[in-house]
CSV table of C-alpha atoms in Angstrom, one decimal:
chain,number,residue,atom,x,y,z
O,23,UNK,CA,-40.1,-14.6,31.4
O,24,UNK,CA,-42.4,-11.8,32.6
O,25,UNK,CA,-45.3,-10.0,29.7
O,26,UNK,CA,-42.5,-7.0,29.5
O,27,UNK,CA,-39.6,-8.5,29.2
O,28,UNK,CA,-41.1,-10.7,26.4
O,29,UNK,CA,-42.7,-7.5,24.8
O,30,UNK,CA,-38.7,-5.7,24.8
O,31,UNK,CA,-37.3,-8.8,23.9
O,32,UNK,CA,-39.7,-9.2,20.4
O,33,UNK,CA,-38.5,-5.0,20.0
O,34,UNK,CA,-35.6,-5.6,20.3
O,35,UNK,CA,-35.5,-8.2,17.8
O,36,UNK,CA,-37.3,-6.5,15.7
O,37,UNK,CA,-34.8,-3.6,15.6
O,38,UNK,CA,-32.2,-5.5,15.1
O,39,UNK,CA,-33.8,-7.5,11.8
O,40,UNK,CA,-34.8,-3.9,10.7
O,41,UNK,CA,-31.3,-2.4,11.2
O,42,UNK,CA,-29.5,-5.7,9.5
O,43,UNK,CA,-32.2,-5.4,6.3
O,44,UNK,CA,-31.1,-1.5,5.8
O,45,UNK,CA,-27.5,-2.5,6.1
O,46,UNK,CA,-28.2,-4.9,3.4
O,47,UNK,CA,-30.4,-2.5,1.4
O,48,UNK,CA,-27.7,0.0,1.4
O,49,UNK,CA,-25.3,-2.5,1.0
O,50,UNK,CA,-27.4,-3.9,-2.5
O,51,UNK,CA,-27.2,-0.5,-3.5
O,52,UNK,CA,-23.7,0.4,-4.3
O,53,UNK,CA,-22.4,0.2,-7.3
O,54,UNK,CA,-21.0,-2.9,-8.5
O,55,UNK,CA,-17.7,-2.5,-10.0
O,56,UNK,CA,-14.8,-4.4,-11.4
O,57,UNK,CA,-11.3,-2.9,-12.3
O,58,UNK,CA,-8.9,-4.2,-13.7
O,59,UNK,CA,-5.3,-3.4,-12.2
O,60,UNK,CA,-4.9,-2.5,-8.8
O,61,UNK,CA,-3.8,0.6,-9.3
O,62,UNK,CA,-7.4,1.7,-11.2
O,63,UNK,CA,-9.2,-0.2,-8.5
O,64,UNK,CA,-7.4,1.8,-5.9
O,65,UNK,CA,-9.0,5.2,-7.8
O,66,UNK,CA,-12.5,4.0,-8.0
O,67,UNK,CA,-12.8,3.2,-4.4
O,68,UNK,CA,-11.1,6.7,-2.9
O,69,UNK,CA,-13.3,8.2,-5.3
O,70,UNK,CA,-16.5,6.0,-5.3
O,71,UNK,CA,-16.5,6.0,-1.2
O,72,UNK,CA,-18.9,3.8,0.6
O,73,UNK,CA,-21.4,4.5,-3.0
O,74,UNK,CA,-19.0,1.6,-4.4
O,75,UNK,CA,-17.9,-2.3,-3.8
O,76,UNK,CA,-14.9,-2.7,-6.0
O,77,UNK,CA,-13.3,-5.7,-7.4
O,78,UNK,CA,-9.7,-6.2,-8.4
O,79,UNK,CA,-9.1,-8.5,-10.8
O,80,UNK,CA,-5.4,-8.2,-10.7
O,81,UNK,CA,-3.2,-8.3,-7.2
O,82,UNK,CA,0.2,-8.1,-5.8
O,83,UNK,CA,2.8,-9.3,-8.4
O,84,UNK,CA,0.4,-9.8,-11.6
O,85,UNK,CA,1.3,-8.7,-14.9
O,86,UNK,CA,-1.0,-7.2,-17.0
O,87,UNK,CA,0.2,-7.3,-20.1
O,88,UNK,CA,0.2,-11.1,-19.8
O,89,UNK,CA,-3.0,-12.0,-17.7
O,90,UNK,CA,-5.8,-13.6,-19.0
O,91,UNK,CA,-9.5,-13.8,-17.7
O,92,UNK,CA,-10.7,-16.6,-16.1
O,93,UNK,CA,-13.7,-17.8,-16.2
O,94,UNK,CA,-14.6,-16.5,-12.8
O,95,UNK,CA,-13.3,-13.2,-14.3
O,96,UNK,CA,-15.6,-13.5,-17.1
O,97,UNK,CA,-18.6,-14.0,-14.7
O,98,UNK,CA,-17.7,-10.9,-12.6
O,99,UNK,CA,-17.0,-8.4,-15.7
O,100,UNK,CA,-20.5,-9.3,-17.2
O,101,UNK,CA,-22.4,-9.0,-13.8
O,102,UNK,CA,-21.0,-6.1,-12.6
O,103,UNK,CA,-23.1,-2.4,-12.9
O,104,UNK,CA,-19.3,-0.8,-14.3
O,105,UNK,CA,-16.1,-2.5,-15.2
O,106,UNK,CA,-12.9,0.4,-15.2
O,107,UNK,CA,-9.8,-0.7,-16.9
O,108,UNK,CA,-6.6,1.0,-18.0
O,109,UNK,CA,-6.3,1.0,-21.5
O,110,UNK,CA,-3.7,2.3,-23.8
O,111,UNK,CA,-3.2,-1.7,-24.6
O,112,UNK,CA,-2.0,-2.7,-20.7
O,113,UNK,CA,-4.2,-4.9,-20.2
O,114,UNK,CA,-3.0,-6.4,-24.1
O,115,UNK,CA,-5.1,-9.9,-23.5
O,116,UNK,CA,-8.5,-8.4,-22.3
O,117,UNK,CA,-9.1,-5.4,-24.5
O,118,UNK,CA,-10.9,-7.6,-27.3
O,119,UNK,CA,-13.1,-9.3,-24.4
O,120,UNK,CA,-13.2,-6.1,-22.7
O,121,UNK,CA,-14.5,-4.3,-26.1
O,122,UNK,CA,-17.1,-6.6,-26.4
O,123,UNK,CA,-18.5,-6.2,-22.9
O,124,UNK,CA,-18.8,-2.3,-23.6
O,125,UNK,CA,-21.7,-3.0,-26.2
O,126,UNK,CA,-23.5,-4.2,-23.3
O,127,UNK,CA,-22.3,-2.7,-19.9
O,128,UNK,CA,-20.8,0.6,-19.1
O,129,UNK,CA,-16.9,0.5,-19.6
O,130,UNK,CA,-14.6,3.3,-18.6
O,131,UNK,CA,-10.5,3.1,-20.0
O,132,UNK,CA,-9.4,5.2,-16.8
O,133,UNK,CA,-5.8,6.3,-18.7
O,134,UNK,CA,-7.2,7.3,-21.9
O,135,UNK,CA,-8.0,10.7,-19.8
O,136,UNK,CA,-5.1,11.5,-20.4
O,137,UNK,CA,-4.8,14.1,-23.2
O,138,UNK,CA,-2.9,12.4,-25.9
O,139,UNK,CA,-0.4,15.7,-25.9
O,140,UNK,CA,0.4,14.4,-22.7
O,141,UNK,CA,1.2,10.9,-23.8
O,142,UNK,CA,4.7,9.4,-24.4
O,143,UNK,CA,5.4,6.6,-27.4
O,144,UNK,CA,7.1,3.7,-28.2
O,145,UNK,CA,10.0,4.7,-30.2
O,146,UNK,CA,9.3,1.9,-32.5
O,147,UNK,CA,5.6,1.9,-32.8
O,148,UNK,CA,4.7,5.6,-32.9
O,149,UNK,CA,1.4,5.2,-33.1
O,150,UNK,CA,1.3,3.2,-29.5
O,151,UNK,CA,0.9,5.2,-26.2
O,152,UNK,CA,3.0,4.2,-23.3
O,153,UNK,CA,0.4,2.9,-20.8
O,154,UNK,CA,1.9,3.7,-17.5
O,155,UNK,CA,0.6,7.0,-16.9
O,156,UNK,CA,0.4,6.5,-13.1
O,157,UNK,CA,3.6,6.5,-12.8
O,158,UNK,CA,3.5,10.6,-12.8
O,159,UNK,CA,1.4,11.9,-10.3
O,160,UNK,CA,0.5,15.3,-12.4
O,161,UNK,CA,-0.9,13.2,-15.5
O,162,UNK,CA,-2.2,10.6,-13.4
O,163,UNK,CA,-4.6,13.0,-12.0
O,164,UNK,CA,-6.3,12.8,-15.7
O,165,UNK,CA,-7.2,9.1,-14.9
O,166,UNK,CA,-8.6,10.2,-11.6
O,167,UNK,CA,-10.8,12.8,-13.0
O,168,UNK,CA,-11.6,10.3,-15.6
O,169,UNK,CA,-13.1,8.2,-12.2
O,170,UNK,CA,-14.6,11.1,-10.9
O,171,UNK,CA,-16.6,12.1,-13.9
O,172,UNK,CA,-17.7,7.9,-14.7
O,173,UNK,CA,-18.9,7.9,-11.2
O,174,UNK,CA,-21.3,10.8,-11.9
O,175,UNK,CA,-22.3,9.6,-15.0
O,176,UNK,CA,-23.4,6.1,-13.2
O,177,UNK,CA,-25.1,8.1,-10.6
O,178,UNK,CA,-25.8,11.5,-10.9
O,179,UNK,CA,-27.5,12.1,-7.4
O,180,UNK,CA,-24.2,11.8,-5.6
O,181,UNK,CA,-22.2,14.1,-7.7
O,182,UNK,CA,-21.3,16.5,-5.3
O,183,UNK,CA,-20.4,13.1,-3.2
O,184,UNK,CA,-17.8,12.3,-5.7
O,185,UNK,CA,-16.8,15.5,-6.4
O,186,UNK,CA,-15.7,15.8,-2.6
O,187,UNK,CA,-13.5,12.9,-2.2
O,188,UNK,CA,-12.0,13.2,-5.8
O,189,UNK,CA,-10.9,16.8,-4.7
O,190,UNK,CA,-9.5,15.7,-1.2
O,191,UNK,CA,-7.8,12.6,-3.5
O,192,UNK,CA,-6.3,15.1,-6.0
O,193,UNK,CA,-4.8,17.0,-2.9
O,194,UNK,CA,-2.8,14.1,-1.7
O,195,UNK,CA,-1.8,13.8,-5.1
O,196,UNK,CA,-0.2,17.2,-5.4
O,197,UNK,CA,1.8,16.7,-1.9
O,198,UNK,CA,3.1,13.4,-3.0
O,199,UNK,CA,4.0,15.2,-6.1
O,200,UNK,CA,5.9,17.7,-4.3
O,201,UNK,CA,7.7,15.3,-2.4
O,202,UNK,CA,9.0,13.5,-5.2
O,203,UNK,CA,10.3,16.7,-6.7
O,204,UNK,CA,12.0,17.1,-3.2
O,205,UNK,CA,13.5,13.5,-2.8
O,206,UNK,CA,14.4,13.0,-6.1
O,207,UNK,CA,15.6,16.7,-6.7
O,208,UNK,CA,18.3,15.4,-3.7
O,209,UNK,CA,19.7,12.7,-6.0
O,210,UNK,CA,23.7,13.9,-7.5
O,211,UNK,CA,22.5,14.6,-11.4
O,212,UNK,CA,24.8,12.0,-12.5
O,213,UNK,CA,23.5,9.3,-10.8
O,214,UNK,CA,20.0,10.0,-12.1
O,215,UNK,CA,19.9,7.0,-14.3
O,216,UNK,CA,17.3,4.5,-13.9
O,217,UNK,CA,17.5,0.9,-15.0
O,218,UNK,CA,14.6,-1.3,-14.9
O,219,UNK,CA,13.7,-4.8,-15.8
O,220,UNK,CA,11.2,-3.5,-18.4
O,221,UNK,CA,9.9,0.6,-19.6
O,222,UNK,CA,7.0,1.1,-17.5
O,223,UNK,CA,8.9,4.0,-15.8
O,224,UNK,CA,9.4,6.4,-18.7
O,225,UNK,CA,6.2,8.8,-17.3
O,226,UNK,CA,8.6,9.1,-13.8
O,227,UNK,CA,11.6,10.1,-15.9
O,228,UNK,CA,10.1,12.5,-17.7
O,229,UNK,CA,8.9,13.9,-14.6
O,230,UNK,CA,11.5,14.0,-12.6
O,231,UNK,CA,14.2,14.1,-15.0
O,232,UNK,CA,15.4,10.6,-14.5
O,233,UNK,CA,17.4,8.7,-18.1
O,234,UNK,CA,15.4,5.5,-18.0
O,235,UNK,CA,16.8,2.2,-19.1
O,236,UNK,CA,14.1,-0.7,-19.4
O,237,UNK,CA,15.6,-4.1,-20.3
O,238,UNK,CA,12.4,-4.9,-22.0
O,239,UNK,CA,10.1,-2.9,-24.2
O,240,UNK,CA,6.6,-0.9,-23.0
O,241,UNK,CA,5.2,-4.6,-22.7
O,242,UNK,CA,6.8,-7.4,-20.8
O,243,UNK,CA,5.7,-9.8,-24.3
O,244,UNK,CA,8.7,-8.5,-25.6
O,245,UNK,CA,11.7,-9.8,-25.3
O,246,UNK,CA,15.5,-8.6,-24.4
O,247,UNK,CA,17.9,-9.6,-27.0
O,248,UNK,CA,21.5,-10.5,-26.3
O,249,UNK,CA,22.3,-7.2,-27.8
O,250,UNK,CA,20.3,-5.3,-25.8
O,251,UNK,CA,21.4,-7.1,-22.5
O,252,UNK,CA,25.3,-6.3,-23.8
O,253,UNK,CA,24.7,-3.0,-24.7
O,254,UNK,CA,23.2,-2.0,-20.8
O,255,UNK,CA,26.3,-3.9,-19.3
O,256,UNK,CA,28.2,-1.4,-21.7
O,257,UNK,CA,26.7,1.3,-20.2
O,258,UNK,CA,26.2,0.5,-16.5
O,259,UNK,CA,30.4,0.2,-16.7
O,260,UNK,CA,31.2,3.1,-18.8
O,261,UNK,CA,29.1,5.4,-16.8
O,262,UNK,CA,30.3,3.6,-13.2
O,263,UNK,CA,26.2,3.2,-12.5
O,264,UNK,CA,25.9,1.3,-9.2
O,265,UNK,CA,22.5,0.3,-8.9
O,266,UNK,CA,19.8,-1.2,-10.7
O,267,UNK,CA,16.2,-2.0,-9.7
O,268,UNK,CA,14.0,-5.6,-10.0
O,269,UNK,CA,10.3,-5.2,-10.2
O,270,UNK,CA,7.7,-7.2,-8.2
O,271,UNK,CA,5.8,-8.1,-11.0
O,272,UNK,CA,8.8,-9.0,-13.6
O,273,UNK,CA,11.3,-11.5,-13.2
O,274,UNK,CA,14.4,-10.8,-12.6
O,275,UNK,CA,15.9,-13.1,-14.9
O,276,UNK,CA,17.6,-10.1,-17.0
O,277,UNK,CA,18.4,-7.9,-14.4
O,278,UNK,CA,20.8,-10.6,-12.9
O,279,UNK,CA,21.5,-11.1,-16.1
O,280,UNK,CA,23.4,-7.4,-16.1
O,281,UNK,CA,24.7,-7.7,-12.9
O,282,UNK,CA,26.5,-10.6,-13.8
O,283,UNK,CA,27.9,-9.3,-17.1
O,284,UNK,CA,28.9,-6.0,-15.0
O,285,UNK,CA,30.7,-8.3,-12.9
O,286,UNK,CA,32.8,-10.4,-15.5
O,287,UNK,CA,34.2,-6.8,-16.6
O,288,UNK,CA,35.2,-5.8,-13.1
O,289,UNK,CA,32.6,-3.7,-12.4
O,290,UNK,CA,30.2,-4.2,-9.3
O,291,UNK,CA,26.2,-3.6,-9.6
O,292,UNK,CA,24.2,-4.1,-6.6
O,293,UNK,CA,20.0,-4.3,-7.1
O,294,UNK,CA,18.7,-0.7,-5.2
O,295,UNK,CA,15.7,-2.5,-4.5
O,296,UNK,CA,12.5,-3.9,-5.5
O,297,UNK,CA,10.1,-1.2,-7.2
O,298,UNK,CA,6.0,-1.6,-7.8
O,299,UNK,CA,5.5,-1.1,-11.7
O,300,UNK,CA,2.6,-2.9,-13.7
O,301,UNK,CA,1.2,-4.1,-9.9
O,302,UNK,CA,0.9,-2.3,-6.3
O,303,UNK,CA,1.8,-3.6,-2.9
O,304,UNK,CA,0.1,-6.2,-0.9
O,305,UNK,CA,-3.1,-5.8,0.2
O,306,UNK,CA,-4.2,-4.5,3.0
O,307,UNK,CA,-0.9,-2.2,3.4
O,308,UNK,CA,0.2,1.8,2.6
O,309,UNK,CA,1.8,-0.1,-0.6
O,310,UNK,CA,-1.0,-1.7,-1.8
O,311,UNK,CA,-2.3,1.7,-2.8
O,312,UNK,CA,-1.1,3.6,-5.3
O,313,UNK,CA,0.0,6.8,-3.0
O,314,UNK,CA,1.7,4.1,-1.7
O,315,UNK,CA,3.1,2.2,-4.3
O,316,UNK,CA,4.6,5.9,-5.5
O,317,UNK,CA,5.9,7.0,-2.3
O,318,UNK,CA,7.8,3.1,-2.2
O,319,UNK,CA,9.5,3.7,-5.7
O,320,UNK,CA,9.9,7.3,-5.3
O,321,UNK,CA,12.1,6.8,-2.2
O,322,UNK,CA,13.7,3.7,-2.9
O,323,UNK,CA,14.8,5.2,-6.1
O,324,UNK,CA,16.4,8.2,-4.6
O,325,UNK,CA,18.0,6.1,-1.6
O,326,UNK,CA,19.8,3.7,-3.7
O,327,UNK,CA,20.7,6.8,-5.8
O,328,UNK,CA,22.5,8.7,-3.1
O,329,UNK,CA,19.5,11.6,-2.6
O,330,UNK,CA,18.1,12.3,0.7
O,331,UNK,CA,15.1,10.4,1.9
O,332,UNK,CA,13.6,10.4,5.3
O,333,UNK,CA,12.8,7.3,7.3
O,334,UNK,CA,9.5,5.5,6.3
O,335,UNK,CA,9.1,7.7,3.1
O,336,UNK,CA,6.1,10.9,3.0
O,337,UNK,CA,4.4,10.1,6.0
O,338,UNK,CA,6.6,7.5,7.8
O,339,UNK,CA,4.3,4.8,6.9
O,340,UNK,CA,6.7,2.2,4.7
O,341,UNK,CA,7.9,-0.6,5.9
O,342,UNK,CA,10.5,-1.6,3.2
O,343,UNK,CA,13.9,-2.3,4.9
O,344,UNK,CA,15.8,-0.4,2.3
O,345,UNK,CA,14.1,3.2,3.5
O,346,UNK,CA,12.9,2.4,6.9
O,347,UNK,CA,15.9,2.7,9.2
């Protein structure tokens, strides 16, 4: 090899161990951040950008009112720069761990942004906030200013950064928003009943004007009495409802459990699909985020229902059989 071609060789090398140690400078950078639920890690990184690594600790089909750290969990949550959670008592096995942590690290409940006027309860336990705000788009837009404004906090330099992509978030928000109204608004008023395998979608009714029915209570720790499960059969036959929904992160132990007792008193109940509550979609797909996730349940929903949906949901992108055709 000649003198020049060693010479642009050694350069070249050089270049490229330069280039690779600022891509691991800017890498090292980033914020380190853990969230809980899929749904709040799906926030953090439209909002946080490329100034952000998030971690999920919670994937496709995980309940959060029943998981429990790890210890793999535990190392992440006390490394990490920020750890973002839900609150409102979702995440029901974490919060005293997670209260802990916040004497040390910076901790950020995403849903508490949510003015408390705003906030629906548990008939039973007044004093306890239904914690599934992101199932409405207009008060989930709290939780993503809540994001928006915990980012700045962590690192003021790039607030107009944040500020940016929480703006162009917020305007995808509105249009799924309007959709929904538009689907759902298509579904005959009688048929706007809405039984679930637990109440996570009481922020969706209230929305959109859907009666919700949830086997189970606010948390899937509670359990549905016989009484409860006879009393829904009463009502999905009296009121000639034809379908009910399973979610992917609840068994559907009870909801079978109605069909079948709809079915011993000659009335037939078919399951309108499978809807993304306390968890989003898999990874890597449209319904592993949570535009996603709402565009799925919002047009399932109002299929099953009789409204008028168009193929592949808001922007064609779903793959569920029961809405592509």
């Amino acid at each position: 090899m000649t003198l020049t071609k060693r010479v642009a060789l050694s350069a070249a090398l050089l270049m490229t161990g330069l280039f690779g140690a600022m891509l691991s400078v800017a890498a090292e950078s980033r914020l380190q951040v853990v969230a809980t639920t899929g749904m709040v890690a799906d926030v953090v990184r439209e909002v946080g950008g490329d100034q952000v690594r998030v971690e999920g600790l919670m994937g496709p089909g995980v309940d959060p009112h029943l998981y429990r750290q790890t210890r793999r969990d535990i190392t992440a949550l006390s490394r990490a720069d920020a750890v973002f959670w839900n609150g409102l008592y979702l995440e029901a096995q974490l919060e005293e761990f997670l209260e802990r942590l916040a004497q040390r690290r910076p901790v950020f409940a995403v849903a508490e942004g949510v003015p408390e006027r705003l906030r629906l309860s548990d008939e039973e336990y007044r004093s306890q906030s239904d914690p599934h705000v992101w199932m409405d788009p207009s008060r989930w837009r709290y939780g993503v200013e809540a994001v928006r404004s915990a980012l700045v906090e962590l690192r003021p330099d790039q607030k107009a950064y944040f500020e940016q992509r929480a703006e162009a978030y917020l305007s995808e928000l509105e249009k799924l928003d309007d959709y929904s109204r538009g689907v759902l608004g298509s579904v005959p008023e009688g048929q706007r009943v809405l039984v679930t395998a637990h109440d996570a979608f009481g922020y969706f009714g209230d929305a959109y004007g859907f009666e919700v029915l949830g086997i189970q209570g606010f948390s899937t720790e509670s359990e549905a009495g016989l009484s409860r499960i006879e009393a829904l059969v009463d009502l999905l036959v009296e009121r000639e409802i034809g379908a009910i929904f399973v979610e992917s992160s609840v068994s559907d132990r009870n909801v079978r459990a109605l069909i079948e007792g709809a079915a011993a008193r000659g009335h037939s109940v078919r399951i309108g699909g499978e809807l993304y509550s306390d968890a989003m979609g898999p990874a890597g797909t449209y319904e592993g985020t949570w535009l996603g996730m709402i565009d799925h349940n919002v047009s399932i929903i109002a299929r099953a229902l009789g409204g008028d949906v168009p193929p592949g949901g808001r922007l064609g992108k779903l793959q569920h059989a029961g809405v592509r055709e």
